[in-house]
Structures are given as structure tokens and as C-alpha cells.
Coordinates of C-alpha atoms in Angstrom, one line a residue:
M1 CA 0.3 0.1 0.3
M2 CA 1.0 3.2 -0.8
E3 CA 1.9 5.4 1.9
V4 CA 1.4 9.1 1.2
L5 CA 1.7 12.3 4.5
F6 CA -0.7 15.2 3.4
V7 CA 1.0 19.0 5.0
S8 CA -1.5 21.6 5.4
D9 CA -3.3 23.9 8.0
D10 CA -6.2 23.6 6.9
L11 CA -8.2 21.2 9.2
P12 CA -11.3 20.5 6.6
L13 CA -9.1 20.0 2.8
S14 CA -6.9 17.6 5.1
Q15 CA -10.1 15.4 6.1
A16 CA -11.8 15.8 2.5
V17 CA -8.1 14.6 0.8
R18 CA -7.6 11.4 3.4
R19 CA -10.8 10.6 2.9
T20 CA -10.5 11.2 -1.4
L21 CA -6.4 8.9 -0.9
E22 CA -8.2 5.9 1.7
S23 CA -11.0 5.4 0.0
N24 CA -9.2 4.7 -3.1
G25 CA -6.4 2.5 -1.6
F26 CA -3.8 4.7 -0.3
A27 CA -3.5 4.8 4.0
C28 CA -2.7 8.6 4.5
T29 CA -1.0 10.3 7.5
L30 CA -2.0 13.7 7.9
M31 CA 0.3 16.8 9.4
T32 CA 0.2 20.7 9.9
G33 CA 2.8 23.0 8.4
D34 CA 4.7 23.1 11.7
G35 CA 4.5 19.1 12.1
R36 CA 2.5 17.8 14.1
I37 CA 0.7 14.7 13.1
L38 CA -3.0 15.0 13.6
H39 CA -4.0 12.2 14.8
D40 CA -7.3 9.7 13.8
E41 CA -9.1 11.2 16.9
V42 CA -8.2 15.2 14.7
Y43 CA -9.8 13.4 11.8
D44 CA -13.1 12.1 13.1
N45 CA -13.5 14.9 15.4
G46 CA -12.5 18.3 13.4
D47 CA -10.7 19.5 16.1
A48 CA -6.8 19.8 15.8
G49 CA -6.4 22.1 18.8
D50 CA -6.0 19.1 22.0
T51 CA -5.2 15.8 19.6
A52 CA -2.2 16.7 17.2
D53 CA 0.9 15.0 18.7
P54 CA 2.6 18.2 19.8
R55 CA 5.8 16.8 19.2
P56 CA 7.2 18.1 15.5
E57 CA 8.1 15.1 13.3
E58 CA 11.8 13.9 13.3
P59 CA 13.1 13.1 10.0
G60 CA 12.8 9.4 9.0
E61 CA 9.4 8.3 11.4
A62 CA 7.5 8.6 8.5
K63 CA 8.7 7.2 5.6
P64 CA 6.1 7.7 3.0
D65 CA 6.3 7.6 -0.9
I66 CA 4.2 10.6 -1.6
V67 CA 4.4 13.9 -0.3
I68 CA 1.4 16.2 -0.9
V69 CA 1.8 19.9 0.0
D70 CA -0.9 22.7 0.6
D71 CA 0.8 26.0 -0.4
S72 CA -2.4 27.6 -1.3
S73 CA -1.6 30.1 1.4
R74 CA 1.9 30.8 -0.2
G75 CA 3.1 30.3 2.8
W76 CA 6.1 28.2 1.5
T77 CA 9.7 29.3 0.4
S78 CA 12.1 27.0 -1.4
E79 CA 14.1 26.6 1.7
R80 CA 12.0 25.6 3.5
F81 CA 10.6 23.4 0.6
D82 CA 12.8 21.9 0.4
T83 CA 14.4 21.1 3.7
F84 CA 11.0 20.0 4.9
M85 CA 11.9 16.7 1.9
A86 CA 15.6 16.4 2.7
H87 CA 13.6 14.9 5.3
Y88 CA 12.3 12.7 3.7
P89 CA 14.1 11.6 0.8
G90 CA 12.9 8.9 -1.9
A91 CA 9.3 10.6 -1.7
R92 CA 8.1 12.4 -4.1
S93 CA 6.2 15.4 -3.5
L94 CA 2.9 17.1 -5.6
L95 CA 2.0 20.9 -4.5
L96 CA -1.6 21.9 -4.2
T97 CA -1.3 26.6 -5.6
Q98 CA -3.3 28.3 -5.7
S99 CA -5.6 28.2 -9.3
A100 CA -5.6 32.2 -9.3
V101 CA -2.2 33.9 -10.0
D102 CA -0.9 36.8 -8.0
T103 CA 0.0 40.2 -10.4
T104 CA 1.1 41.6 -7.3
S105 CA 4.1 40.3 -7.0
T106 CA 6.6 37.6 -9.1
P107 CA 8.5 35.6 -7.4
S108 CA 11.4 35.3 -7.9
D109 CA 14.2 32.3 -9.7
E110 CA 15.0 31.8 -6.1
D111 CA 11.5 31.2 -4.4
M112 CA 10.6 29.0 -6.5
L113 CA 9.2 26.3 -5.6
T114 CA 10.2 22.2 -7.2
P115 CA 8.3 19.8 -6.3
D116 CA 7.7 16.9 -8.7
G117 CA 3.9 17.7 -9.8
T118 CA 2.5 20.6 -9.1
L119 CA -2.1 20.4 -8.8
R120 CA -4.1 23.9 -8.6
M121 CA -7.2 24.5 -6.3
P122 CA -10.3 24.3 -6.5
F123 CA -9.5 20.4 -7.6
S124 CA -11.8 17.3 -8.3
N125 CA -10.7 13.8 -6.3
A126 CA -10.1 13.0 -9.5
E127 CA -7.6 15.1 -11.3
L128 CA -5.9 14.3 -7.1
L129 CA -5.2 10.9 -7.3
A130 CA -4.5 10.8 -11.3
H131 CA -1.6 13.1 -9.9
V132 CA -0.9 10.6 -7.5
E133 CA -0.8 7.8 -9.5
T134 CA 1.5 9.6 -11.9
L135 CA 4.1 10.5 -8.7
R136 CA 4.3 6.0 -8.3
P137 CA 7.1 6.5 -6.9
D138 CA 7.7 2.7 -8.6
G139 CA 7.8 3.8 -12.2
S140 CA 4.4 1.6 -13.1
S141 CA 2.5 2.8 -15.4
P142 CA -0.3 5.5 -13.7
R143 CA -3.6 4.1 -13.4
L144 CA -5.7 7.3 -14.1
L145 CA -5.4 9.2 -16.8
I146 CA -7.8 12.8 -16.7
H147 CA -9.0 15.5 -18.7
G148 CA -11.6 18.2 -17.8
D149 CA -14.5 15.8 -15.7
L150 CA -13.1 12.9 -17.8
T151 CA -11.3 10.5 -15.9
L152 CA -10.3 6.9 -17.7
D153 CA -9.5 3.9 -15.3
L154 CA -6.3 2.4 -17.7
A155 CA -6.2 -0.2 -16.5
D156 CA -10.4 -1.7 -16.8
G157 CA -10.7 -0.1 -20.3
R158 CA -13.9 2.7 -17.8
A159 CA -14.5 6.5 -18.5
Y160 CA -16.3 8.6 -16.0
Y161 CA -17.4 11.7 -15.1
G162 CA -17.5 14.3 -12.5
E163 CA -17.3 12.2 -9.2
S164 CA -19.8 10.1 -10.7
R165 CA -18.9 6.3 -10.5
R166 CA -20.9 4.6 -12.9
P167 CA -19.3 4.2 -16.3
L168 CA -19.7 5.9 -19.1
P169 CA -21.6 3.7 -21.3
L170 CA -19.3 3.7 -24.2
S171 CA -17.8 0.3 -26.4
P172 CA -14.2 -1.1 -26.3
R173 CA -13.4 0.9 -29.1
E174 CA -14.7 4.2 -28.2
F175 CA -12.6 3.9 -24.5
A176 CA -9.5 3.8 -26.9
T177 CA -10.3 6.5 -29.4
L178 CA -11.1 7.9 -26.4
R179 CA -8.2 8.0 -25.1
T180 CA -5.2 8.6 -28.2
L181 CA -7.4 11.6 -29.2
I182 CA -6.5 12.3 -25.2
E183 CA -3.0 11.3 -25.1
A184 CA -2.3 13.1 -27.8
D185 CA -3.3 16.2 -25.3
G186 CA -5.1 18.7 -28.3
T187 CA -2.4 17.9 -31.7
F188 CA -4.1 16.9 -34.4
L189 CA -4.4 13.7 -34.9
T190 CA -5.4 11.6 -39.1
F191 CA -8.2 9.1 -39.2
D192 CA -5.5 7.0 -40.4
E193 CA -3.7 7.9 -37.5
L194 CA -6.8 6.3 -35.5
G195 CA -7.5 3.5 -37.5
K196 CA -4.5 2.3 -36.0
A197 CA -4.4 3.6 -32.4
V198 CA -7.1 1.4 -32.0
C199 CA -7.4 -1.3 -34.2
G200 CA -3.6 -1.8 -34.7
N201 CA -1.9 -2.1 -38.1
G202 CA -2.1 -4.6 -40.5
F203 CA -7.1 -4.1 -39.7
F204 CA -7.8 -3.9 -43.2
G205 CA -11.3 -2.5 -43.6
Y206 CA -11.1 -0.3 -40.6
H207 CA -12.7 2.4 -42.2
D208 CA -15.7 1.9 -41.3
I209 CA -15.6 0.7 -37.8
M210 CA -13.8 4.2 -37.2
D211 CA -16.4 6.1 -38.7
N212 CA -19.3 4.3 -36.9
V213 CA -17.1 4.9 -33.9
L214 CA -16.2 9.1 -34.0
Y215 CA -19.4 9.4 -34.6
S216 CA -20.9 7.4 -32.1
L217 CA -18.3 9.0 -29.8
T218 CA -19.2 12.5 -31.5
R219 CA -22.0 12.2 -29.5
K220 CA -22.0 10.6 -26.5
L221 CA -19.0 13.5 -25.4
R222 CA -21.1 15.9 -26.6
K223 CA -24.0 15.9 -24.3
L224 CA -21.6 15.7 -21.4
G225 CA -20.5 19.1 -23.1
F226 CA -17.0 17.4 -24.6
F227 CA -16.4 18.2 -28.1
I228 CA -14.0 16.0 -31.1
T229 CA -13.0 18.9 -33.3
Q230 CA -12.4 17.8 -37.2
R231 CA -10.3 19.8 -39.6
G232 CA -10.1 18.1 -42.5
D233 CA -10.0 13.8 -42.4
S234 CA -7.7 15.0 -38.3
Y235 CA -9.3 14.7 -34.6
R236 CA -9.0 16.7 -31.5
I237 CA -10.2 17.0 -28.8
L238 CA -9.3 20.4 -26.1

């Protein structure tokens, strides 16, 4: 089981993140910005005043695979971040930041934090899980692929919209087409490129199959507010 250390002074956010991670098979430890571990009773009661461990976490006590640091209040400097992460050698890091750009000041290069990944707030549970999956230290392929409110479970071949746990009614070829378009990251793919990716090289007669797949997939996605753009014989999804 992967161990995640979540560092934040926002108790409701910590509770929500912990619930999401633990319900999806991760172990999650909560820590305040000054190094106090939040025990189960804090998580249950929502009161960090008396039940948080008053002793700062010592280097090496926790051995997380991934450390998530909440920087939404802009309280972390690069020096503080690097010093903190030095306590957990080998752990990957994910930084939570504000979505809005602060136009009143521009941080210098020396003040820029250097995490392995960055997730802007607000975010969905699916986005959080996808970012955590991409940081797996074992180098295994990510299980989830996120595109807006679409979540693709690559292991099970299922797609979900929003926070729904009910998979979208996609055929295997529709799923493969959607995955190929999302992984292209906005680049146009030709009809033949899609056909080879979905049906494989040497598959004769895929044109009629792909015509039906693209028509059906476009119709299903349009109902969710996603659009496959066609330019000549090329396609992409934004």
C-alpha cells in the first residue's frame, strides 16, 4: 500500500483529501505545517487543538512514498520546502497551489518551489487521484488519465464523468479512441493514425468501423459538454 503524507493547516481540506485517498486504497497521514501529526481522533472530531501531536515530526519517522504539501496560502519558501523534503529521501512531492495568479508580485527564481508535480485548486477527487498515480515511485504506469471532468481508468478500460462512479457507456473501441485523443494533448490526429491506434496495424477494413466509432463517440461526448474537433481528415479533443 502506498503511503501518502499530506501537509496542510487547513483541517477540512486535510479531512477531504484523506477520505479520498483512503477510499481508493492509499494510506494517508495528516500533518500540520509546523510538523504536528494529526491523529485519528482529530480526523474524526475536526478539532486539532488538543489532539494533534505537539512534538514536530522527526526526520525518518514517517516514510511516505508521496508527500503532498498545501501551498494555497503561499506560506512555503523554496528553502523551507527543500529542507522539509530532505527529511523524506526518495519520496515524490506534489504541491497544491492557488488557481489564481497573484499579479501583485512576481516571485524570483530563487523563491520557486520545485515539486515533482503541481495541482491547482480547486480540484476534483479524480484530479487528485490522477496526480498521485502519476507520482508512483515504483515507476509503474499511471492507472488514471484525466481530461477536465473525464477520468479514464486505463487498467479497467472504463471512463467516468465528474464524481460519478458509474462508467460511461463506451465500447472498447470508443474508449481506445477517447484515450488516444486525450493522450495526443490537443494535437490533431489523422483518421488513419486513429484507426491504427485503435484497430492496430494490418487491420484491413477499419475505415467503416472508425467512421461509426467517431460518430458514436462524438455524440456521447457532446452530451457531456466535450467536443471532438474535425479539421479535414484529422481529429482532436480539447
